[in-house]
mmCIF file of C-alpha atoms in Angstrom:
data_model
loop_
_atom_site.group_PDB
_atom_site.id
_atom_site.type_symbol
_atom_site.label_atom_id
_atom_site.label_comp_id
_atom_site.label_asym_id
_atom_site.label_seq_id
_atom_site.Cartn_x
_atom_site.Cartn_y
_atom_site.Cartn_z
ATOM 1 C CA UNK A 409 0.000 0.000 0.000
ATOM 2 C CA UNK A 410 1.382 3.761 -0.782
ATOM 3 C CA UNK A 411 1.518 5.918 2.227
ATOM 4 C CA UNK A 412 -1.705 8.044 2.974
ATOM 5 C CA UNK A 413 -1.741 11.095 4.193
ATOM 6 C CA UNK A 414 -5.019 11.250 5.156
ATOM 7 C CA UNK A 415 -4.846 8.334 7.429
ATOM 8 C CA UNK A 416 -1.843 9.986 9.465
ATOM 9 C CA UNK A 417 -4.599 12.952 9.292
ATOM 10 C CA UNK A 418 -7.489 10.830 10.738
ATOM 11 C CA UNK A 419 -4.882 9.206 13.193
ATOM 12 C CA UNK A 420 -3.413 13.254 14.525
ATOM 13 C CA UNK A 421 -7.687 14.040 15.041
ATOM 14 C CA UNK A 422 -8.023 10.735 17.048
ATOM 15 C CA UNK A 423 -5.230 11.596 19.769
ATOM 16 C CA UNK A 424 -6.501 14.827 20.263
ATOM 17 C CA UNK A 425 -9.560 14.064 22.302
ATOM 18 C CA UNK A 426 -7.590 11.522 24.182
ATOM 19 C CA UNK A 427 -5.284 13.857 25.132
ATOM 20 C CA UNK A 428 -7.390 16.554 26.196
ATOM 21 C CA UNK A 429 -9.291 13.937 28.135
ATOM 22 C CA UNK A 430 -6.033 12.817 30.146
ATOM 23 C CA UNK A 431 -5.658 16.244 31.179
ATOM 24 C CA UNK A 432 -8.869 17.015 32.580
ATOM 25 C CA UNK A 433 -11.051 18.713 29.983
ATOM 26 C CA UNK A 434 -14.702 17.687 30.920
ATOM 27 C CA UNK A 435 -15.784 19.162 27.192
ATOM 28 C CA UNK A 436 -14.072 15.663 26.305
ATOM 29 C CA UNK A 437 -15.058 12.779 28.542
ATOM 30 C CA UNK A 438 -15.961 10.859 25.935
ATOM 31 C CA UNK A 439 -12.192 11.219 24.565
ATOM 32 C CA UNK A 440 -11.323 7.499 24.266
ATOM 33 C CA UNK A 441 -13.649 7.527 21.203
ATOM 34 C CA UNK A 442 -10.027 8.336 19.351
ATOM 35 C CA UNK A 443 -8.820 4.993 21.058
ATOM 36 C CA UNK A 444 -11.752 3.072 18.817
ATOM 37 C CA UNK A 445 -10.753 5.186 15.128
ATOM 38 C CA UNK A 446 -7.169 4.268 15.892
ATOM 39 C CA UNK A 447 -8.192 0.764 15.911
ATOM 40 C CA UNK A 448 -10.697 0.784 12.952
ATOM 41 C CA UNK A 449 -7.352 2.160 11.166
ATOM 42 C CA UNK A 450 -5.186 -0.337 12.224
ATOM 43 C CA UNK A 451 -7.551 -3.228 11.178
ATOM 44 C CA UNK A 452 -7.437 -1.427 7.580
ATOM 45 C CA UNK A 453 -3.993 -0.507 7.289
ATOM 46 C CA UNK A 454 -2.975 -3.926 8.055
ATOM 47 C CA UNK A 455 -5.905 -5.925 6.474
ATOM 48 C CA UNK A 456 -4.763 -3.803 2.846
ATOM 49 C CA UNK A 457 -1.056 -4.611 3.548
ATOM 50 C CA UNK A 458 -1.471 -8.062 4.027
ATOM 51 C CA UNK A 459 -4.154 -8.885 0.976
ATOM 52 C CA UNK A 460 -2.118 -6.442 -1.780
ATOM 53 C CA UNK A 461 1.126 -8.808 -0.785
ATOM 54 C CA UNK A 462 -1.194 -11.965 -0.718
ATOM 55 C CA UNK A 463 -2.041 -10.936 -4.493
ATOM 56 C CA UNK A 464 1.317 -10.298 -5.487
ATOM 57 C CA UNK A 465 2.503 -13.846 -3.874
ATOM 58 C CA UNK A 466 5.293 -12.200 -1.936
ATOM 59 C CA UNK A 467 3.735 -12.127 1.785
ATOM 60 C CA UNK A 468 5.819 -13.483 4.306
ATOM 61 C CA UNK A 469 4.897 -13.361 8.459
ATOM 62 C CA UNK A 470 8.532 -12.766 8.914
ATOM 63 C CA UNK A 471 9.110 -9.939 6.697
ATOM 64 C CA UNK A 472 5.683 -8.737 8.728
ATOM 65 C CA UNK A 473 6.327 -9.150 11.906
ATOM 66 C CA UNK A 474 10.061 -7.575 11.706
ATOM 67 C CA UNK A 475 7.995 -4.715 9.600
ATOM 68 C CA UNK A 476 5.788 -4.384 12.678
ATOM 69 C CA UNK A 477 8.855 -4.568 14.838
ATOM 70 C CA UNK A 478 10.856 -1.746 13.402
ATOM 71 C CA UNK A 479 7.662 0.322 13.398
ATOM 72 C CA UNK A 480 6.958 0.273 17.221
ATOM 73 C CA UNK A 481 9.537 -0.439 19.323
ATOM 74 C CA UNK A 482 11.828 2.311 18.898
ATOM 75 C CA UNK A 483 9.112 4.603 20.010
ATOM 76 C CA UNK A 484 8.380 1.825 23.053
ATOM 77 C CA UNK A 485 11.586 1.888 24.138
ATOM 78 C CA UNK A 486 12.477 5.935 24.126
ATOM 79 C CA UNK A 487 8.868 5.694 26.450
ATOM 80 C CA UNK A 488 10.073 3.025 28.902
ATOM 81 C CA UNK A 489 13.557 4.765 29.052
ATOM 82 C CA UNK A 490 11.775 8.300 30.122
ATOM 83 C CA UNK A 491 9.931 6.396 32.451
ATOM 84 C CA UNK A 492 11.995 4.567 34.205
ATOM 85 C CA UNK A 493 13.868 7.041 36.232
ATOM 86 C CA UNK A 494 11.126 8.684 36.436
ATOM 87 C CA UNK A 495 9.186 6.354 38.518
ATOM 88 C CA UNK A 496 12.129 5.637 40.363
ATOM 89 C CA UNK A 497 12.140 9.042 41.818
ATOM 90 C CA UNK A 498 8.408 9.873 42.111
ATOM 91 C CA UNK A 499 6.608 6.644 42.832
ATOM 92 C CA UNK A 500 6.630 4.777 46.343
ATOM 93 C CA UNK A 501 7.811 1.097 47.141
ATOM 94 C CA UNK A 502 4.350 -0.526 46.224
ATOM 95 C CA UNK A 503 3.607 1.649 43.053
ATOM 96 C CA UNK A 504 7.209 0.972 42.387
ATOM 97 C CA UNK A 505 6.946 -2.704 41.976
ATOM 98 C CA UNK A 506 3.924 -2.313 39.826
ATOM 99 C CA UNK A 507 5.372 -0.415 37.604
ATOM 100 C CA UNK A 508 8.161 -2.712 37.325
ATOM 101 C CA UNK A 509 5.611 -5.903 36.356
ATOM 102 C CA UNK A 510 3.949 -3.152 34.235
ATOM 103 C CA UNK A 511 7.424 -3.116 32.291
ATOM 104 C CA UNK A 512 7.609 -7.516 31.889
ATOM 105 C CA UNK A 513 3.790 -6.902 30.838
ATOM 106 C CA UNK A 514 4.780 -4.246 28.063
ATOM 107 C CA UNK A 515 7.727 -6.270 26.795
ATOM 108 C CA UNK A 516 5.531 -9.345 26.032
ATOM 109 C CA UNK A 517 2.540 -7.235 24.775
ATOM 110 C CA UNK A 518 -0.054 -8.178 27.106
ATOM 111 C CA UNK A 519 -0.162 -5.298 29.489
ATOM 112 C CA UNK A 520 -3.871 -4.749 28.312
ATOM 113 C CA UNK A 521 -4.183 -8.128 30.657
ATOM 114 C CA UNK A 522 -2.008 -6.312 33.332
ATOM 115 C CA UNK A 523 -3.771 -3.516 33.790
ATOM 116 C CA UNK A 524 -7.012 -5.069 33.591
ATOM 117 C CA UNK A 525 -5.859 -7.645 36.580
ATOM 118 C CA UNK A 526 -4.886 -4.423 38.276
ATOM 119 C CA UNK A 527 -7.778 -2.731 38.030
ATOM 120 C CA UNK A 528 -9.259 -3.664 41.604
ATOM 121 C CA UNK A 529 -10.002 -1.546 44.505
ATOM 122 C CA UNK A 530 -6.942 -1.592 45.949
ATOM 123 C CA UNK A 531 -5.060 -0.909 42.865
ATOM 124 C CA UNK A 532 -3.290 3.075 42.513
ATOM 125 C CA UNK A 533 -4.587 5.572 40.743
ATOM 126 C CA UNK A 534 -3.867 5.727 36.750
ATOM 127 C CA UNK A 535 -2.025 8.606 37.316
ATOM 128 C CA UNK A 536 0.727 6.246 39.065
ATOM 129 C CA UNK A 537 1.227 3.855 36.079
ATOM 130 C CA UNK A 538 3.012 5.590 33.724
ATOM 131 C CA UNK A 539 2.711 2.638 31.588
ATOM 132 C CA UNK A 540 -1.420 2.620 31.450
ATOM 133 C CA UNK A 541 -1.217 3.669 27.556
ATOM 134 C CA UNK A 542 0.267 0.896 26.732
ATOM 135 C CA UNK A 543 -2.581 -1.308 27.014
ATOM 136 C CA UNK A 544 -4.144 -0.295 23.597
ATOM 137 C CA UNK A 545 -0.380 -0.953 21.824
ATOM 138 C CA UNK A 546 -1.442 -4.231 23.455
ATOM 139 C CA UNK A 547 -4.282 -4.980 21.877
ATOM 140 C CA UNK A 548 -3.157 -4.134 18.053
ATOM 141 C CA UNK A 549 0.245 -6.480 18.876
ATOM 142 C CA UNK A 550 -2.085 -9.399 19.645
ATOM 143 C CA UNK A 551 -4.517 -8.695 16.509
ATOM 144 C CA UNK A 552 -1.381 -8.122 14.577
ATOM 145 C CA UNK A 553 -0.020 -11.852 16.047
ATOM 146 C CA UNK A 554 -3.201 -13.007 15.233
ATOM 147 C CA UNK A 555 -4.901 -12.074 12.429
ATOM 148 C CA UNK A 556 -2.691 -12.598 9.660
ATOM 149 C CA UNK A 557 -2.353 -16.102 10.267
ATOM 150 C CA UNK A 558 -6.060 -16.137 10.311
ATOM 151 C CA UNK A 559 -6.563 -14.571 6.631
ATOM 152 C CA UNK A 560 -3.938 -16.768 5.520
ATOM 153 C CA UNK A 561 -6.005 -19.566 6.497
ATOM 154 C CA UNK A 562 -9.375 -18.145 5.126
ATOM 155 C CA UNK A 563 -7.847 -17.251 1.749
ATOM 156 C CA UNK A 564 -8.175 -20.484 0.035
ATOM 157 C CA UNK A 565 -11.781 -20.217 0.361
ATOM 158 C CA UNK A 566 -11.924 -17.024 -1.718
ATOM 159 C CA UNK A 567 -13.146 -13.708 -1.187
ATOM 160 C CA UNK A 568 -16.795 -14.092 -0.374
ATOM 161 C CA UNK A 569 -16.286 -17.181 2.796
ATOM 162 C CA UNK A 570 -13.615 -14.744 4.025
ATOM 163 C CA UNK A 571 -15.863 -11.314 4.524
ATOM 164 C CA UNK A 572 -18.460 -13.607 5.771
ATOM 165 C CA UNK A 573 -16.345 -15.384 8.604
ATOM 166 C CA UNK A 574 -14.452 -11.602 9.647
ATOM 167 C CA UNK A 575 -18.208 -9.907 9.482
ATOM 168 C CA UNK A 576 -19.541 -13.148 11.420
ATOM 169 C CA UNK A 577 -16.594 -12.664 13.835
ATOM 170 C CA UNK A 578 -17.060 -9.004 13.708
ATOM 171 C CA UNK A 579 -20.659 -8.844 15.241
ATOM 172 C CA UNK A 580 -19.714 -11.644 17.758
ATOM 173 C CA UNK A 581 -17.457 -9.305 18.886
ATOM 174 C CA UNK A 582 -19.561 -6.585 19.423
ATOM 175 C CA UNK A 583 -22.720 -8.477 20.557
ATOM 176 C CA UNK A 584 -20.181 -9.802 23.869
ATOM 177 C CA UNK A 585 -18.585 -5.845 23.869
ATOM 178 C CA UNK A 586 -22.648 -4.871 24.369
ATOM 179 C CA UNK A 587 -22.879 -7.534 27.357
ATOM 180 C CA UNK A 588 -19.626 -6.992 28.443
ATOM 181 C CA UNK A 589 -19.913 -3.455 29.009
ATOM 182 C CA UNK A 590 -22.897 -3.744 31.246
ATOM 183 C CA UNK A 591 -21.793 -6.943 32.715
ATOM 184 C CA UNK A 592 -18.115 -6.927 32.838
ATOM 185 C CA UNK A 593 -17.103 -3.164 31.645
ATOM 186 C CA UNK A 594 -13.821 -3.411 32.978
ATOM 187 C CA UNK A 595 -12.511 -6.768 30.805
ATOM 188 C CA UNK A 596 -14.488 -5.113 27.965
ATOM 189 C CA UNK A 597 -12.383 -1.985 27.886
ATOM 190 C CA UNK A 598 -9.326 -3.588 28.271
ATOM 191 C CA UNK A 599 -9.349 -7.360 26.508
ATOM 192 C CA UNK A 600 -9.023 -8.345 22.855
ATOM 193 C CA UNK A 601 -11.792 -10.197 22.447
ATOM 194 C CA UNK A 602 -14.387 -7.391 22.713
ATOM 195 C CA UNK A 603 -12.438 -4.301 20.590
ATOM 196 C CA UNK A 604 -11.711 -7.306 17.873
ATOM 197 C CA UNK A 605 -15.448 -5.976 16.098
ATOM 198 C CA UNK A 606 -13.094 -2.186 16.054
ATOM 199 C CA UNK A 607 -10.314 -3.573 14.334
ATOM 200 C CA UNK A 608 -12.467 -5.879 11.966
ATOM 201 C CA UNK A 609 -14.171 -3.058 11.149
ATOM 202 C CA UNK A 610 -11.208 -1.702 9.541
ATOM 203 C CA UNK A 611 -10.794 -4.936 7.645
ATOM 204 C CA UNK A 612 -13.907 -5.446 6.069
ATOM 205 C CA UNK A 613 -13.430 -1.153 5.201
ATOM 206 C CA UNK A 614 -10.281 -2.468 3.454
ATOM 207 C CA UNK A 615 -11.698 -5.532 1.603
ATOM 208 C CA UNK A 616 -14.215 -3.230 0.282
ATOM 209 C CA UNK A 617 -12.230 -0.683 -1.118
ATOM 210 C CA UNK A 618 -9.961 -3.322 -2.652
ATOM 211 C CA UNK A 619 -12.352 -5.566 -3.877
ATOM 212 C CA UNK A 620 -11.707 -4.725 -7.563
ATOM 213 C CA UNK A 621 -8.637 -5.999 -7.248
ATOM 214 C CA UNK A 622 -9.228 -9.658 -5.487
#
């Protein structure tokens, strides 16, 4: 796919709300709304890189994962470096040793699990996990693990099985978000299972558009 402009447009609008929403501007409560567009453009960005290489025949999980690795982890790592001596001077003893399973849980890409295990009554305020952000870097990693494999798999069936199992998939997802979020709101925010319908959004956006060429 050729870079788009508009995309890294789209994706500059979505942070904004979320950032005026960490800092305390009530006009934008609802500012996690840019956490959902960034994942209906991930699911498109990678659903269109992965069937235009699948056409060509030269898609390889390798060459995609060490893509995907070049593309995040630089910025990861300049994060947990600024963060680390941070905490060590700011946080106390207990939030201290959170944040230091918060950094095993970020290197592995589950610290969307973390956080949601640490989510209890007991747990510190989300101002004293520097690492909270990180949960939703955790979520695209494990669709990015994920779902290639899967459209590999649902390729030799052709075009038509393969919308129908991601749409199928799609609104399971968001039928158990629906429950979830009455029911278990928490898990629902933070898990995989139930923003899966956000990022398959994006991928049934990008086998439309590219349809014509399937």
């Amino acid at each position: 796919m050729n870079y788009r402009r508009e995309i890294d447009g789209i994706r500059a609008l979505a942070v904004i709300p979320v950032i005026f929403f960490h800092a305390g501007f009530s006009l934008f409560s609802g500012g996690y709304v840019g956490v959902d567009v960034f994942f209906v453009i991930s699911g498109y960005l990678i659903t269109g890189i992965v069937m235009a290489e699948v056409t060509r025949g030269t898609f390889s999980i390798a060459d995609f994962y060490e893509r995907r690795i070049r593309r995040i982890l630089p910025a990861l790592f300049l994060v947990v470096v600024v963060c680390v001596p941070v905490a060590f001077l700011v946080l106390l003893p207990a939030d201290l040793k959170e944040f230091g399973q918060s950094l095993i849980a970020v290197a592995t890409f589950s610290s969307n699990v973390f956080f949601w295990s640490q989510s209890g009554y007991f747990h510190g305020a989300a101002e004293l996990k520097p690492l909270l952000h990180t949960w939703s870097l955790a979520v695209e990693e494990q669709f990015y693990v994920l779902f290639p494999l899967l459209l590999l798999f649902m390729w030799r069936w052709g075009r038509k099985w393969t919308v129908a199992i991601l749409l199928t998939l799609a609104v399971a997802s968001l039928l158990l978000a629906e429950w979830g979020a009455l029911n278990k709101p928490i898990a629902t925010f933070f898990l995989l299972p139930t923003r899966a319908w956000e990022l398959l959004l994006g991928s049934l956006v990008a086998f439309y558009i590219g349809r014509s060429q399937l």
